Coordinates of C-alpha atoms in Angstrom, one line a residue:
M19 CA 0.0 0.0 0.0
P20 CA 2.8 2.6 0.6
F21 CA 4.2 2.1 -3.0
L22 CA 2.6 5.4 -4.3
R23 CA 5.6 7.0 -6.0
P24 CA 6.2 7.6 -8.8
S25 CA 2.6 8.5 -9.7
G26 CA 0.9 9.0 -13.0
P27 CA -2.3 10.6 -14.4
G28 CA -5.1 10.3 -11.9
N29 CA -2.7 9.4 -9.1
V30 CA -2.2 6.0 -10.6
S31 CA 0.7 4.4 -8.7
P32 CA 2.8 1.2 -8.8
V33 CA 0.6 -0.2 -6.0
D34 CA -2.4 -0.1 -8.4
V35 CA -0.7 -2.8 -10.5
A36 CA -0.9 -5.2 -7.5
I37 CA -4.4 -4.0 -6.6
G38 CA -5.5 -4.6 -10.2
A39 CA -4.1 -8.1 -10.0
S40 CA -6.0 -8.8 -6.8
I41 CA -9.2 -7.6 -8.3
G42 CA -8.6 -9.7 -11.4
L43 CA -7.8 -12.8 -9.3
M44 CA -11.0 -12.3 -7.3
L45 CA -13.1 -12.2 -10.4
I46 CA -11.4 -15.2 -11.9
W47 CA -11.6 -17.1 -8.6
L48 CA -15.3 -16.5 -8.2
G49 CA -16.2 -16.0 -11.8
A50 CA -18.2 -19.1 -12.0
R51 CA -20.4 -18.0 -9.1
L52 CA -20.7 -14.2 -9.2
D53 CA -23.5 -14.5 -6.6
L54 CA -20.8 -15.4 -4.1
I55 CA -18.9 -12.1 -4.4
R56 CA -19.6 -9.6 -1.6
F57 CA -19.5 -5.8 -2.2
P58 CA -19.9 -4.2 1.2
Y59 CA -20.3 -0.5 1.3
A60 CA -21.5 -0.4 -2.3
V61 CA -24.7 1.4 -1.5
G62 CA -23.2 4.2 0.6
L63 CA -20.2 4.7 -1.8
G64 CA -22.6 4.4 -4.8
I65 CA -24.7 7.3 -3.6
T66 CA -21.6 9.3 -2.9
V67 CA -20.3 8.6 -6.4
V68 CA -23.6 9.6 -8.0
G69 CA -23.5 12.9 -6.0
G70 CA -20.0 13.6 -7.1
A71 CA -20.8 12.7 -10.8
V72 CA -23.9 14.9 -10.8
G73 CA -22.0 17.8 -9.3
G74 CA -19.2 17.3 -11.8
L75 CA -21.5 17.4 -14.8
A76 CA -23.1 20.6 -13.5
G77 CA -19.7 22.2 -12.6
A78 CA -16.7 23.6 -14.4
F79 CA -14.4 20.6 -14.1
P80 CA -16.3 17.5 -15.3
T81 CA -13.1 15.6 -16.4
T82 CA -11.5 16.0 -12.9
S83 CA -14.7 14.7 -11.3
L84 CA -14.9 11.8 -13.7
I85 CA -11.3 10.8 -12.7
G86 CA -12.4 11.1 -9.0
V87 CA -15.4 8.9 -9.6
V88 CA -13.2 6.2 -11.2
Q89 CA -10.9 6.4 -8.2
D90 CA -13.8 5.8 -5.8
L91 CA -15.0 2.8 -7.7
W92 CA -11.5 1.4 -7.9
L93 CA -11.2 1.6 -4.1
L94 CA -14.6 -0.2 -3.7
L95 CA -13.3 -3.1 -5.9
W96 CA -10.1 -3.2 -3.9
C97 CA -12.1 -3.4 -0.7
A98 CA -14.3 -6.2 -2.2
S99 CA -11.2 -8.2 -3.2
L100 CA -9.9 -8.2 0.3
V101 CA -13.3 -9.1 1.8
N102 CA -13.7 -12.0 -0.5
A103 CA -10.1 -13.1 0.2
S104 CA -10.9 -13.1 3.9
R105 CA -13.9 -15.3 3.7
T106 CA -12.2 -17.9 5.9
P107 CA -10.1 -17.6 9.1
A108 CA -7.1 -18.7 7.1
G109 CA -7.7 -16.1 4.4
L110 CA -8.1 -13.4 6.9
R111 CA -5.0 -14.5 8.7
T112 CA -3.0 -14.2 5.5
V113 CA -4.3 -10.7 4.8
L114 CA -3.6 -9.4 8.3
A115 CA -0.2 -11.2 8.6
A116 CA 0.9 -9.6 5.3
W117 CA -0.2 -6.2 6.5
S118 CA 1.6 -6.5 9.9
W119 CA 4.9 -7.7 8.5
A120 CA 4.9 -5.3 5.6
S121 CA 4.3 -2.3 7.8
I122 CA 7.3 -3.3 10.0
L123 CA 9.5 -3.5 6.9
W124 CA 8.2 -0.1 5.6
A125 CA 8.8 1.5 9.0
A126 CA 12.4 0.1 9.1
L127 CA 13.0 1.3 5.5
L128 CA 11.9 4.8 6.4
I129 CA 14.1 4.9 9.5
F130 CA 17.0 3.6 7.4
A131 CA 16.4 6.2 4.7
V132 CA 16.3 9.1 7.2
A133 CA 19.3 7.8 9.2
T134 CA 21.5 7.5 6.1
G135 CA 20.4 10.7 4.5
R136 CA 18.7 9.2 1.5
T137 CA 16.3 12.1 1.0
G138 CA 14.7 10.7 -2.2
L139 CA 13.7 7.4 -0.5
A140 CA 12.8 9.2 2.8
G141 CA 10.5 11.6 1.0
T142 CA 12.2 14.6 2.7
D143 CA 13.2 16.5 -0.5
G144 CA 9.8 17.9 -1.4
V145 CA 7.6 20.7 -0.1
N146 CA 7.3 19.2 3.4
G147 CA 10.9 19.8 4.3
P148 CA 12.3 17.4 6.9
R149 CA 9.0 15.6 7.4
A150 CA 9.5 12.1 6.0
S151 CA 6.9 10.5 3.8
L152 CA 8.8 7.5 2.3
T153 CA 7.0 6.5 -1.0
F154 CA 3.6 7.9 0.1
G155 CA 4.3 11.4 -1.2
D156 CA 2.5 12.9 1.8
P157 CA 3.7 12.7 5.4
N158 CA 0.2 12.7 6.8
M159 CA -0.8 9.7 4.7
A160 CA 2.4 7.9 5.8
A161 CA 1.5 8.8 9.5
S162 CA -2.0 7.4 9.0
Y163 CA -0.6 4.1 7.6
Y164 CA 1.8 3.7 10.5
T165 CA -0.8 4.6 13.1
M166 CA -3.3 2.1 11.6
S167 CA -0.6 -0.6 11.3
F168 CA 0.3 -0.2 15.0
L169 CA -3.2 -1.1 15.9
I170 CA -3.4 -3.9 13.3
I171 CA -0.4 -5.5 15.0
W172 CA -2.0 -5.1 18.4
A173 CA -5.3 -6.7 17.1
T174 CA -3.6 -9.7 15.6
A175 CA -0.6 -10.2 18.0
I176 CA 1.6 -10.6 14.9
P177 CA 4.6 -11.1 15.3
R178 CA 3.8 -13.8 17.7
R179 CA 7.0 -13.4 19.8
R180 CA 6.3 -10.7 22.3
L181 CA 9.8 -9.2 22.2
V182 CA 9.7 -8.9 18.4
R183 CA 6.2 -7.5 18.6
Y184 CA 7.2 -4.8 21.1
G185 CA 10.2 -4.0 18.9
S186 CA 7.9 -3.6 16.0
Y187 CA 5.8 -1.1 18.0
G188 CA 8.9 0.9 18.6
L189 CA 9.8 0.9 14.9
L190 CA 6.3 2.2 14.0
L191 CA 6.4 4.9 16.6
V192 CA 9.8 6.1 15.4
A193 CA 8.5 6.1 11.8
L194 CA 5.4 8.0 12.9
A195 CA 7.6 10.6 14.7
M196 CA 9.7 11.1 11.5
T197 CA 6.5 12.1 9.6
G198 CA 6.0 15.0 12.0
S199 CA 2.3 14.5 11.8
N200 CA 0.3 15.9 14.8
G201 CA -2.9 14.4 13.3
G202 CA -1.3 10.9 13.1
A203 CA -0.1 11.1 16.7
L204 CA -3.6 12.3 17.9
S205 CA -5.3 9.4 15.9
L206 CA -3.0 6.9 17.6
V207 CA -3.7 8.2 21.1
V208 CA -7.5 8.1 20.4
G209 CA -7.2 4.6 18.9
I210 CA -5.3 3.3 21.9
G211 CA -7.8 4.9 24.2
V212 CA -10.8 3.3 22.5
A213 CA -9.1 -0.1 22.4
C214 CA -8.4 0.1 26.1
L215 CA -11.9 1.2 26.9
L216 CA -13.4 -1.7 25.0
S217 CA -11.1 -4.2 26.7
L218 CA -12.2 -2.7 30.1
Y219 CA -15.9 -2.9 29.1
R220 CA -15.6 -6.6 28.1
K221 CA -13.9 -7.4 31.4
H222 CA -15.6 -5.2 34.0
G223 CA -18.8 -3.8 32.4
L224 CA -20.2 -0.3 31.6
A225 CA -19.9 1.6 34.9
P226 CA -16.1 1.2 35.4
T227 CA -15.6 2.0 31.7
L228 CA -17.6 5.3 31.9
A229 CA -15.6 6.2 35.0
V230 CA -12.3 5.7 33.3
A231 CA -13.4 7.5 30.2
A232 CA -14.5 10.5 32.3
L233 CA -11.2 10.5 34.1
G234 CA -9.3 10.4 30.8
M235 CA -11.2 13.3 29.5
A236 CA -10.5 15.3 32.6
V237 CA -6.8 14.7 32.2
A238 CA -6.7 15.1 28.4
L239 CA -8.5 18.5 28.2
P240 CA -6.0 20.4 30.4
A241 CA -3.1 18.7 28.6
V242 CA -4.4 20.0 25.2
L243 CA -4.9 23.5 26.6
V244 CA -1.3 23.5 27.9
L245 CA 0.2 22.2 24.7
S246 CA -1.8 24.8 22.6
H247 CA -0.3 27.7 24.7
A248 CA 1.7 30.1 22.6
G249 CA 4.8 29.9 24.9
I250 CA 4.9 26.1 24.5
Q251 CA 4.5 26.3 20.8
Q252 CA 7.4 28.9 20.6
K253 CA 9.7 26.7 22.7
A254 CA 8.8 23.6 20.6
S255 CA 9.6 25.4 17.3
A256 CA 13.1 26.1 18.6
G257 CA 13.6 22.5 19.9
P258 CA 14.9 19.4 18.2
S259 CA 13.8 18.8 14.6
F260 CA 11.2 16.2 15.1
I261 CA 9.5 18.4 17.8
A262 CA 9.8 21.6 15.8
N263 CA 8.2 19.9 12.8
S264 CA 5.3 18.4 14.8
L265 CA 4.3 20.2 18.0
G266 CA 6.1 23.4 17.0
R267 CA 4.0 23.9 13.9
S268 CA 0.6 22.8 15.3
N269 CA -0.8 26.3 15.5
G270 CA 0.1 27.0 11.9
S271 CA -1.5 23.8 10.8
V272 CA -4.7 24.6 12.6
N273 CA -4.8 28.1 11.1
Q274 CA -4.2 26.7 7.6
R275 CA -6.9 24.1 7.9
T276 CA -9.3 26.7 9.3
Q277 CA -8.7 28.8 6.2
I278 CA -9.2 25.8 3.9
L279 CA -12.5 24.9 5.7
Q280 CA -13.8 28.4 5.2
E281 CA -12.9 28.3 1.5
S282 CA -14.6 24.9 1.2
L283 CA -17.7 26.3 2.9
Q284 CA -17.8 29.0 0.3
L285 CA -17.6 26.4 -2.4
Y286 CA -20.4 24.5 -0.8
L287 CA -22.6 27.6 -0.9
Q288 CA -21.5 28.2 -4.5
G289 CA -22.4 24.7 -5.7
W290 CA -25.5 24.0 -3.6
P291 CA -27.5 21.8 -3.9
L292 CA -25.7 19.7 -6.5
G293 CA -22.1 20.3 -5.4
I294 CA -19.0 21.2 -7.4
G295 CA -18.0 17.6 -8.4
T296 CA -15.7 14.9 -7.0
S297 CA -12.1 16.1 -6.5
A298 CA -12.9 19.6 -7.9
T299 CA -12.1 21.5 -4.7
K300 CA -8.5 22.3 -5.6
P301 CA -9.2 23.3 -9.3
Y302 CA -12.0 25.6 -8.1
M303 CA -9.8 27.2 -5.4
T304 CA -7.0 27.6 -7.9
A305 CA -9.3 29.3 -10.4
Q306 CA -10.6 31.7 -7.7
Q307 CA -7.0 32.4 -6.5
D308 CA -7.8 31.4 -2.9
P309 CA -4.9 31.7 -0.5
Y310 CA -4.8 27.9 0.1
A311 CA -5.6 26.2 -3.1
R312 CA -5.6 22.6 -1.8
E313 CA -7.9 19.6 -1.5
A314 CA -10.6 19.9 1.1
H315 CA -8.5 18.1 3.8
D316 CA -11.8 17.1 5.4
D317 CA -13.9 14.2 4.3
Y318 CA -17.1 15.5 5.9
M319 CA -16.8 18.9 4.3
A320 CA -15.8 17.4 1.0
A321 CA -18.8 15.2 0.9
I322 CA -21.2 18.1 0.9
S323 CA -19.2 20.6 -1.0
E324 CA -18.2 18.2 -3.8
G325 CA -21.2 15.9 -3.8
G326 CA -23.9 18.3 -2.7
M327 CA -27.0 17.0 -0.8
I328 CA -26.7 13.6 -2.6
G329 CA -23.0 13.2 -1.5
A330 CA -24.0 14.1 2.1
V331 CA -26.6 11.4 2.2
G332 CA -24.1 8.9 0.7
L333 CA -21.5 9.7 3.4
L334 CA -24.1 9.2 6.1
V335 CA -25.1 5.8 4.6
L336 CA -21.5 4.8 4.3
I337 CA -20.7 5.8 7.9
G338 CA -23.8 3.8 9.0
A339 CA -22.7 0.8 7.0
V340 CA -19.2 0.8 8.6
G341 CA -20.7 1.4 12.1
V342 CA -23.2 -1.5 11.9
R343 CA -20.4 -3.9 10.8
A344 CA -18.1 -2.6 13.5
R345 CA -20.6 -3.5 16.2
R346 CA -19.7 -7.1 15.5
L347 CA -16.3 -6.5 17.1
A348 CA -17.9 -5.7 20.5
R349 CA -19.1 -9.4 20.7
P350 CA -17.1 -12.6 20.9
L351 CA -15.9 -13.7 17.4
P352 CA -16.7 -17.2 16.1
G353 CA -14.2 -20.0 16.4
G354 CA -11.2 -19.6 14.3
Y355 CA -11.6 -15.9 13.9
D356 CA -11.0 -15.3 17.6
E357 CA -7.6 -16.7 17.1
V358 CA -6.8 -14.5 14.1
V359 CA -8.0 -11.3 15.8
A360 CA -6.9 -11.7 19.4
H361 CA -7.8 -8.1 20.4
P362 CA -10.7 -6.8 18.3
G363 CA -10.9 -3.6 20.3
A364 CA -7.7 -2.5 18.5
L365 CA -9.6 -2.6 15.2
L366 CA -12.3 -0.4 16.7
G367 CA -9.5 1.9 17.9
A368 CA -8.1 2.1 14.4
L369 CA -11.6 2.9 13.1
A370 CA -12.1 5.6 15.7
G371 CA -8.7 7.2 14.9
L372 CA -9.6 7.1 11.2
A373 CA -13.0 8.7 11.8
L374 CA -11.2 11.5 13.7
S375 CA -8.5 12.1 11.1
G376 CA -11.3 12.4 8.5
A377 CA -11.9 15.8 10.0
Y378 CA -8.4 17.1 8.9
Y379 CA -7.4 14.7 6.1
Q380 CA -9.3 13.1 3.2
V381 CA -8.8 9.6 4.4
M382 CA -11.5 8.2 2.1
H383 CA -8.9 8.3 -0.6
F384 CA -6.4 6.3 1.4
R385 CA -6.0 2.7 0.2
H386 CA -5.2 1.4 3.6
A387 CA -8.4 3.0 5.0
W388 CA -10.4 0.7 2.6
A389 CA -8.3 -2.2 3.6
L390 CA -9.4 -1.6 7.2
F391 CA -13.0 -1.4 6.1
A392 CA -12.5 -4.7 4.3
V393 CA -11.2 -6.4 7.5
I394 CA -14.2 -5.1 9.5
A395 CA -16.6 -6.3 6.8
A396 CA -15.0 -9.7 6.7
L397 CA -15.3 -10.0 10.5
A398 CA -19.0 -8.9 10.3
L399 CA -19.5 -11.8 7.9
A400 CA -17.6 -14.3 10.0
G401 CA -19.5 -17.5 10.5
S402 CA -22.1 -16.6 7.9
D403 CA -23.0 -18.7 4.9
W404 CA -21.2 -17.4 1.8
S405 CA -22.7 -20.0 -0.5

């Protein structure tokens, strides 16, 4: 999933060759019985795609929107290929083991690239300065991948040897720090918190869980207020590189995203009720010479500004579809699957972190986000009759 550079038209990347092969193998494997193929999230994403297509046809950049629609459908097929490959405990184990071990190798490669000054491989020679992005092309996307992979390893207990697994956590944390992503760090904290609360709930019930959650909020809120203080920010910006490029720039990141949100809101009002079209935010901002001509950096805002009212409905349906399937993780898993996913709460934590990061990134375009959706859908189908 990290093999996103070099990229071609429509952000086509080397990883898409492998994704295309997986989709083709799924169709060949199940070609004789198409009724066996599962397409979870097709309704929600389908409505979103229709909204984006309608907005694109009515807007000024229909070609850009068409490319965005094709990308969305590609991600749906990628998700479906993983779900269908995970129709048995052995299949799901293979998918999650591949993800766990690959993420460890990608983290080690990033650390090696930064330590040896290989700026091209580390992804530190672009507009993001010393913030590393490896082959993702975006340090925030890299941070999201490492955060999610941390929780995948927790959920699966892969690697099996505890010492190796703890070392893997360390590699992923170092790689996350090298990206300089405040959002990635926040998503990891939220994900770990949700995973711990679910574990507490399953062992001790609702009342102790609510008490611990309230205590955590009481501690977290003052901590956030302290870290957001101007004096702390100034000291952090003059500190070591990894602190200066994460905590030290947090106020600037917040201000920039606030500006982008305001510009996106203006686009929503401009395109209402049909929207401006999928992936059309940046072209519109560029044409209007807005100060920050970027993508929306917010899945929730992008859904209504680009897809209009139809896109907003589609996003709500998609969120509901993920949420209904995620409820399965709060109950004991069937035999075989409970050995593959030893700590299902970590998957809910990964989902919670992803939902939070959707407010400051467009995570719905991340391939690893759809891989997580696929794992959750496969577990929701665990024990059901696929025939």
